[in-house]
Short mmCIF file of C-alpha atoms and ligand atoms in Angstrom, two decimals:
data_model
loop_
_atom_site.label_atom_id
_atom_site.label_comp_id
_atom_site.label_asym_id
_atom_site.label_seq_id
_atom_site.Cartn_x
_atom_site.Cartn_y
_atom_site.Cartn_z
CA MET A 10 -125.44 179.68 4.24
CA LEU A 11 -121.87 178.29 3.96
CA LYS A 12 -121.30 177.29 7.59
CA GLY A 13 -118.67 174.55 7.94
CA ARG A 14 -117.57 174.74 4.30
CA THR A 15 -114.01 175.45 3.22
CA ALA A 16 -113.16 177.98 0.53
CA VAL A 17 -109.80 178.57 -1.16
CA ILE A 18 -109.36 181.84 -3.05
CA THR A 19 -106.24 182.52 -5.15
CA GLY A 20 -104.80 186.04 -5.20
CA SER A 21 -106.98 187.03 -2.26
CA GLY A 22 -104.65 189.32 -0.30
CA ARG A 23 -106.32 192.36 -1.84
CA GLY A 24 -108.84 193.55 -4.43
CA ILE A 25 -111.66 191.38 -5.71
CA GLY A 26 -110.16 188.22 -4.17
CA LYS A 27 -110.14 189.81 -0.71
CA ALA A 28 -113.78 190.91 -1.08
CA ILE A 29 -114.71 187.36 -2.12
CA ALA A 30 -112.87 185.88 0.88
CA LEU A 31 -114.56 188.31 3.30
CA LYS A 32 -118.03 187.66 1.91
CA LEU A 33 -117.64 183.87 1.89
CA ALA A 34 -116.44 184.17 5.51
CA ALA A 35 -119.38 186.42 6.43
CA ASN A 36 -121.60 183.60 5.17
CA GLY A 37 -119.85 181.09 7.45
CA ALA A 38 -117.11 179.50 5.32
CA ASN A 39 -113.62 178.84 6.64
CA ILE A 40 -111.06 180.49 4.38
CA VAL A 41 -107.69 179.70 2.81
CA ILE A 42 -106.06 182.88 1.54
CA ASN A 43 -103.54 182.41 -1.25
CA ASP A 44 -101.34 185.11 -2.70
CA ILE A 45 -97.89 185.44 -4.26
CA PRO A 46 -95.02 184.89 -1.78
CA SER A 47 -94.14 188.63 -1.77
CA SER A 48 -97.71 189.73 -0.91
CA ASP A 49 -97.86 192.53 1.66
CA TYR A 50 -101.58 192.10 2.26
CA ALA A 51 -102.35 188.41 2.83
CA ASP A 52 -101.67 188.25 6.60
CA GLU A 53 -103.69 191.38 7.34
CA THR A 54 -106.60 190.05 5.26
CA CYS A 55 -106.42 186.78 7.19
CA GLU A 56 -106.79 188.64 10.50
CA GLU A 57 -109.80 190.58 9.15
CA ILE A 58 -111.43 187.28 8.19
CA LYS A 59 -110.80 185.67 11.57
CA ALA A 60 -112.47 188.66 13.20
CA LEU A 61 -115.69 187.52 11.48
CA GLY A 62 -115.68 184.39 13.65
CA VAL A 63 -114.51 181.77 11.13
CA ASP A 64 -111.12 180.08 10.85
CA ALA A 65 -108.61 181.18 8.21
CA ILE A 66 -105.03 180.47 7.10
CA VAL A 67 -102.63 181.99 4.60
CA VAL A 68 -100.83 179.71 2.14
CA LYS A 69 -98.58 181.78 -0.08
CA GLY A 70 -97.64 180.43 -3.50
CA ASP A 71 -97.55 181.22 -7.19
CA VAL A 72 -100.40 179.67 -9.19
CA ARG A 73 -98.03 179.26 -12.14
CA LYS A 74 -96.03 176.67 -10.18
CA LYS A 75 -97.52 173.18 -9.90
CA ASP A 76 -95.63 172.46 -6.66
CA ASP A 77 -96.99 175.63 -5.05
CA VAL A 78 -100.52 174.70 -6.11
CA GLU A 79 -100.14 171.13 -4.74
CA ALA A 80 -98.87 172.62 -1.47
CA LEU A 81 -101.89 174.97 -1.35
CA ILE A 82 -104.36 172.10 -1.77
CA SER A 83 -102.50 169.88 0.76
CA ALA A 84 -102.37 172.66 3.37
CA ALA A 85 -106.10 173.37 2.97
CA ILE A 86 -107.01 169.67 3.35
CA GLU A 87 -104.65 169.24 6.30
CA LYS A 88 -106.21 172.19 8.12
CA PHE A 89 -109.89 171.80 7.22
CA GLY A 90 -110.24 168.18 5.95
CA LYS A 91 -111.88 169.17 2.64
CA ILE A 92 -112.28 171.90 0.03
CA ASP A 93 -115.87 172.78 -0.94
CA ILE A 94 -115.29 176.01 -2.85
CA PHE A 95 -112.31 176.98 -5.01
CA VAL A 96 -112.07 180.44 -6.60
CA ASN A 97 -109.55 181.06 -9.38
CA ASN A 98 -109.14 184.81 -8.88
CA ALA A 99 -105.38 185.48 -9.28
CA GLY A 100 -104.84 187.52 -12.42
CA ILE A 101 -102.74 190.29 -13.92
CA THR A 102 -102.66 192.62 -16.92
CA ARG A 103 -99.75 193.65 -19.16
CA ASP A 104 -101.55 195.86 -21.67
CA GLY A 105 -100.31 197.09 -25.04
CA LEU A 106 -101.31 197.06 -28.66
CA MET A 107 -100.64 193.70 -30.30
CA ILE A 108 -98.15 195.12 -32.75
CA ARG A 109 -95.94 196.18 -29.82
CA MET A 110 -96.72 193.33 -27.39
CA ASN A 111 -93.67 191.25 -26.61
CA GLU A 112 -93.60 187.48 -26.08
CA GLU A 113 -92.68 187.87 -22.41
CA ASP A 114 -95.85 189.85 -21.63
CA TRP A 115 -97.98 187.43 -23.63
CA ASP A 116 -96.53 184.42 -21.77
CA LEU A 117 -96.71 185.99 -18.31
CA VAL A 118 -100.40 186.86 -18.59
CA MET A 119 -101.33 183.49 -20.10
CA ASP A 120 -99.27 181.66 -17.47
CA ILE A 121 -100.92 183.35 -14.47
CA ASN A 122 -104.46 183.89 -15.72
CA LEU A 123 -105.05 180.71 -17.73
CA LYS A 124 -102.41 178.08 -16.93
CA GLY A 125 -102.56 179.02 -13.24
CA SER A 126 -106.30 178.29 -13.25
CA PHE A 127 -105.70 175.00 -15.09
CA ASN A 128 -103.09 174.01 -12.48
CA CYS A 129 -105.53 174.77 -9.67
CA ILE A 130 -108.55 173.04 -11.23
CA LYS A 131 -106.49 169.90 -11.88
CA ALA A 132 -105.19 169.81 -8.32
CA VAL A 133 -108.49 170.57 -6.55
CA ALA A 134 -110.54 168.22 -8.75
CA ARG A 135 -108.96 165.16 -7.08
CA PRO A 136 -110.22 165.81 -3.53
CA MET A 137 -113.53 167.17 -4.86
CA MET A 138 -114.04 163.99 -6.95
CA LYS A 139 -113.43 161.87 -3.86
CA GLN A 140 -116.01 163.78 -1.83
CA ARG A 141 -118.31 163.92 -4.88
CA SER A 142 -119.06 167.61 -4.43
CA GLY A 143 -117.52 171.01 -5.00
CA SER A 144 -117.99 174.40 -6.60
CA ILE A 145 -115.21 175.89 -8.73
CA ILE A 146 -115.58 179.55 -9.68
CA ASN A 147 -113.33 181.24 -12.23
CA ILE A 148 -112.98 185.02 -12.31
CA ALA A 149 -112.92 185.83 -16.02
CA SER A 150 -113.70 189.25 -17.54
CA ILE A 151 -116.22 190.77 -19.92
CA VAL A 152 -113.32 191.53 -22.29
CA GLY A 153 -112.99 187.75 -22.71
CA VAL A 154 -116.53 187.89 -24.13
CA MET A 155 -116.31 191.08 -26.21
CA GLY A 156 -112.58 191.55 -27.01
CA ASN A 157 -110.63 194.73 -26.25
CA ALA A 158 -108.02 196.66 -28.19
CA GLY A 159 -104.75 196.81 -26.25
CA GLN A 160 -105.33 193.64 -24.24
CA ALA A 161 -104.67 190.72 -26.64
CA ASN A 162 -102.90 188.64 -23.98
CA TYR A 163 -105.45 189.37 -21.23
CA VAL A 164 -108.46 188.88 -23.51
CA ALA A 165 -107.11 185.57 -24.83
CA SER A 166 -106.47 184.37 -21.27
CA LYS A 167 -109.99 185.28 -20.11
CA ALA A 168 -111.71 183.87 -23.21
CA GLY A 169 -109.66 180.71 -22.61
CA LEU A 170 -110.82 180.68 -19.00
CA ILE A 171 -114.45 180.79 -20.11
CA GLY A 172 -113.80 177.79 -22.38
CA LEU A 173 -111.98 176.02 -19.55
CA THR A 174 -114.99 176.68 -17.30
CA LYS A 175 -117.35 174.91 -19.72
CA THR A 176 -115.01 171.95 -20.18
CA THR A 177 -114.47 171.59 -16.43
CA ALA A 178 -118.25 171.69 -15.94
CA LYS A 179 -118.72 168.92 -18.51
CA GLU A 180 -115.85 166.70 -17.33
CA PHE A 181 -116.75 166.78 -13.64
CA ALA A 182 -120.54 167.15 -13.56
CA SER A 183 -121.05 163.41 -13.02
CA ARG A 184 -118.88 163.67 -9.87
CA GLY A 185 -121.05 166.36 -8.34
CA ILE A 186 -118.61 169.19 -9.11
CA ARG A 187 -119.97 172.41 -10.61
CA CYS A 188 -117.83 175.00 -12.40
CA ASN A 189 -118.94 178.51 -13.34
CA ALA A 190 -117.31 181.81 -14.25
CA VAL A 191 -117.96 185.39 -13.21
CA ALA A 192 -117.07 188.03 -15.79
CA PRO A 193 -116.55 191.39 -14.06
CA GLY A 194 -116.88 194.62 -16.00
CA PHE A 195 -115.07 197.72 -14.70
CA ILE A 196 -114.52 197.13 -10.98
CA ARG A 197 -112.67 199.66 -8.81
CA SER A 198 -109.40 197.99 -7.70
CA ALA A 199 -105.62 198.32 -8.03
CA MET A 200 -105.94 196.79 -11.51
CA THR A 201 -108.21 199.57 -12.81
CA ASP A 202 -106.71 202.43 -10.73
CA VAL A 203 -103.78 202.57 -13.17
CA LEU A 204 -105.96 203.22 -16.24
CA THR A 205 -105.96 206.71 -17.74
CA ASP A 206 -108.87 209.09 -17.03
CA GLU A 207 -109.76 208.88 -20.73
CA VAL A 208 -110.14 205.08 -20.64
CA LYS A 209 -112.09 205.28 -17.36
CA GLN A 210 -114.47 207.85 -18.91
CA GLN A 211 -115.01 205.64 -22.00
CA TYR A 212 -115.99 202.72 -19.78
CA PHE A 213 -118.16 204.93 -17.61
CA ASN A 214 -120.09 206.25 -20.62
CA ALA A 215 -120.85 202.68 -21.74
CA ILE A 216 -122.23 201.43 -18.40
CA PRO A 217 -126.06 201.57 -18.42
CA LEU A 218 -126.27 201.52 -14.60
CA GLY A 219 -124.14 204.69 -14.60
CA LYS A 220 -121.48 203.71 -12.07
CA PHE A 221 -118.31 201.65 -11.76
CA GLY A 222 -118.56 198.29 -10.01
CA GLU A 223 -117.29 197.59 -6.51
CA THR A 224 -115.41 194.45 -5.45
CA ASP A 225 -118.43 193.47 -3.31
CA ASN A 226 -120.60 193.24 -6.45
CA ILE A 227 -118.41 190.37 -7.66
CA ALA A 228 -118.26 188.75 -4.22
CA ASP A 229 -122.10 188.65 -4.00
CA VAL A 230 -122.34 186.60 -7.20
CA VAL A 231 -119.50 184.32 -6.09
CA VAL A 232 -121.39 183.57 -2.85
CA PHE A 233 -124.42 182.59 -4.97
CA LEU A 234 -122.31 180.28 -7.18
CA ALA A 235 -120.57 178.79 -4.13
CA SER A 236 -123.82 178.01 -2.35
CA ASP A 237 -126.63 175.50 -2.85
CA MET A 238 -128.72 178.40 -4.18
CA SER A 239 -127.04 177.65 -7.53
CA LYS A 240 -127.03 173.85 -7.27
CA TYR A 241 -128.58 173.44 -10.77
CA VAL A 242 -126.19 175.95 -12.41
CA THR A 243 -122.97 174.81 -14.09
CA GLY A 244 -120.85 175.80 -17.09
CA GLN A 245 -122.20 179.37 -17.03
CA THR A 246 -120.50 182.75 -17.22
CA ILE A 247 -122.31 185.50 -15.34
CA ASN A 248 -121.46 189.04 -16.44
CA VAL A 249 -121.35 191.45 -13.49
CA ASP A 250 -120.83 194.72 -15.29
CA GLY A 251 -123.68 197.18 -14.76
CA GLY A 252 -125.11 196.15 -18.14
CA LEU A 253 -121.99 196.95 -20.19
CA VAL A 254 -122.36 193.72 -22.18
CA MET A 255 -125.85 192.54 -23.11
P1 LIG B 308 -105.59 193.03 -8.09
O1 LIG B 308 -106.05 194.01 -7.05
O2 LIG B 308 -104.33 193.30 -8.83
O3 LIG B 308 -105.53 191.59 -7.40
C1 LIG B 308 -104.95 190.47 -8.01
C2 LIG B 308 -104.43 189.56 -6.94
O4 LIG B 308 -103.80 188.41 -7.55
C3 LIG B 308 -103.35 190.25 -6.08
O5 LIG B 308 -103.59 189.90 -4.73
C4 LIG B 308 -102.06 189.65 -6.62
O6 LIG B 308 -101.01 189.67 -5.69
C5 LIG B 308 -102.51 188.23 -6.94
N1 LIG B 308 -101.61 187.51 -7.84
C6 LIG B 308 -100.96 188.01 -8.94
N2 LIG B 308 -100.21 187.06 -9.51
C7 LIG B 308 -100.36 185.93 -8.76
C8 LIG B 308 -99.84 184.61 -8.84
N3 LIG B 308 -98.98 184.27 -9.81
N4 LIG B 308 -100.22 183.70 -7.91
C9 LIG B 308 -101.06 184.04 -6.90
N5 LIG B 308 -101.60 185.28 -6.79
C10 LIG B 308 -101.25 186.21 -7.71
O7 LIG B 308 -106.72 192.84 -9.21
P2 LIG B 308 -108.31 192.66 -9.09
O8 LIG B 308 -108.92 193.76 -9.81
O9 LIG B 308 -108.70 192.36 -7.70
O10 LIG B 308 -108.47 191.34 -10.00
C11 LIG B 308 -108.86 190.07 -9.49
C12 LIG B 308 -109.35 189.22 -10.66
O11 LIG B 308 -110.48 189.87 -11.27
C13 LIG B 308 -108.31 189.04 -11.77
O12 LIG B 308 -108.38 187.73 -12.28
C14 LIG B 308 -108.76 190.05 -12.82
O13 LIG B 308 -108.33 189.68 -14.10
C15 LIG B 308 -110.26 189.97 -12.66
N6 LIG B 308 -110.95 191.15 -13.20
C16 LIG B 308 -110.84 192.38 -12.65
C17 LIG B 308 -111.53 193.45 -13.19
C18 LIG B 308 -111.48 194.83 -12.60
O14 LIG B 308 -112.13 195.73 -13.16
N7 LIG B 308 -110.77 195.07 -11.53
C19 LIG B 308 -112.32 193.27 -14.32
C20 LIG B 308 -112.41 192.01 -14.88
C21 LIG B 308 -111.73 190.95 -14.30
P3 LIG B 308 -100.22 191.06 -5.34
O15 LIG B 308 -101.21 191.98 -4.72
O16 LIG B 308 -99.22 190.66 -4.36
O17 LIG B 308 -99.70 191.57 -6.64
#
């Protein structure tokens, strides 16, 4: 379905980003793995992707840094000639009740989750505008839709990302570029492993489908949004959460 296309996925050494990279590759796309310079997982993930029969490279860099993002886009174009699919997946949490949340944790989460995505969209929009096509997919979160006590920074960054998705869709639609968001619910990954059993149980009780999500559940929807199957879909946020928000 994606044979010959090029996909760049930020923060894709592990977790949801890795699952997205593997599934886009399984559908034929060549892959650019991005992760922070200290990532222990990116090279191994790259080898797993190559084993699927597509080409892949690792370009390490921090999405907060404009120079790193420019270097990521340049390396992808140099290797593959174009970027068809860009997934803003890199994200972190620094949870705490607002009354105790310090400025450093607020800034860090906003810088990676929201400004990092802005940096990437700005940089990838140029080559996509030239080729008059592209699909940008932002990994938001259902808490950006419903709010969540103890995650003011994270919620604000993800709600901002949903707004950024709609604006990107409107600004670039005439150039053939689509932009959509996926809002995961509770997905089993390093990010959710650290939550207490009590919090996990609360989520579990609220999920109508009666199970936690897997990283592949997010990757399946990203493949849809990356492909021509969704060619008349832009500016949307698709919740992938077992029915948690409806
Ligand atoms: P994860 O396992 O912690 O993966 C996040 C990835 O982003 C890691 O590979 C991490 O690198 C990388 N990263 C962190 N800061 C970066 C930076 N500044 N520049 C480039 N890469 C960076 O978490 P995940 O669960 O897969 O989350 C992926 C995305 O899904 C995030 O945007 C998250 O907010 C969103 N999400 C997750 C859930 C869930 O239930 N898991 C729910 C809703 C939304 P290192 O591994 O080296 O730290």
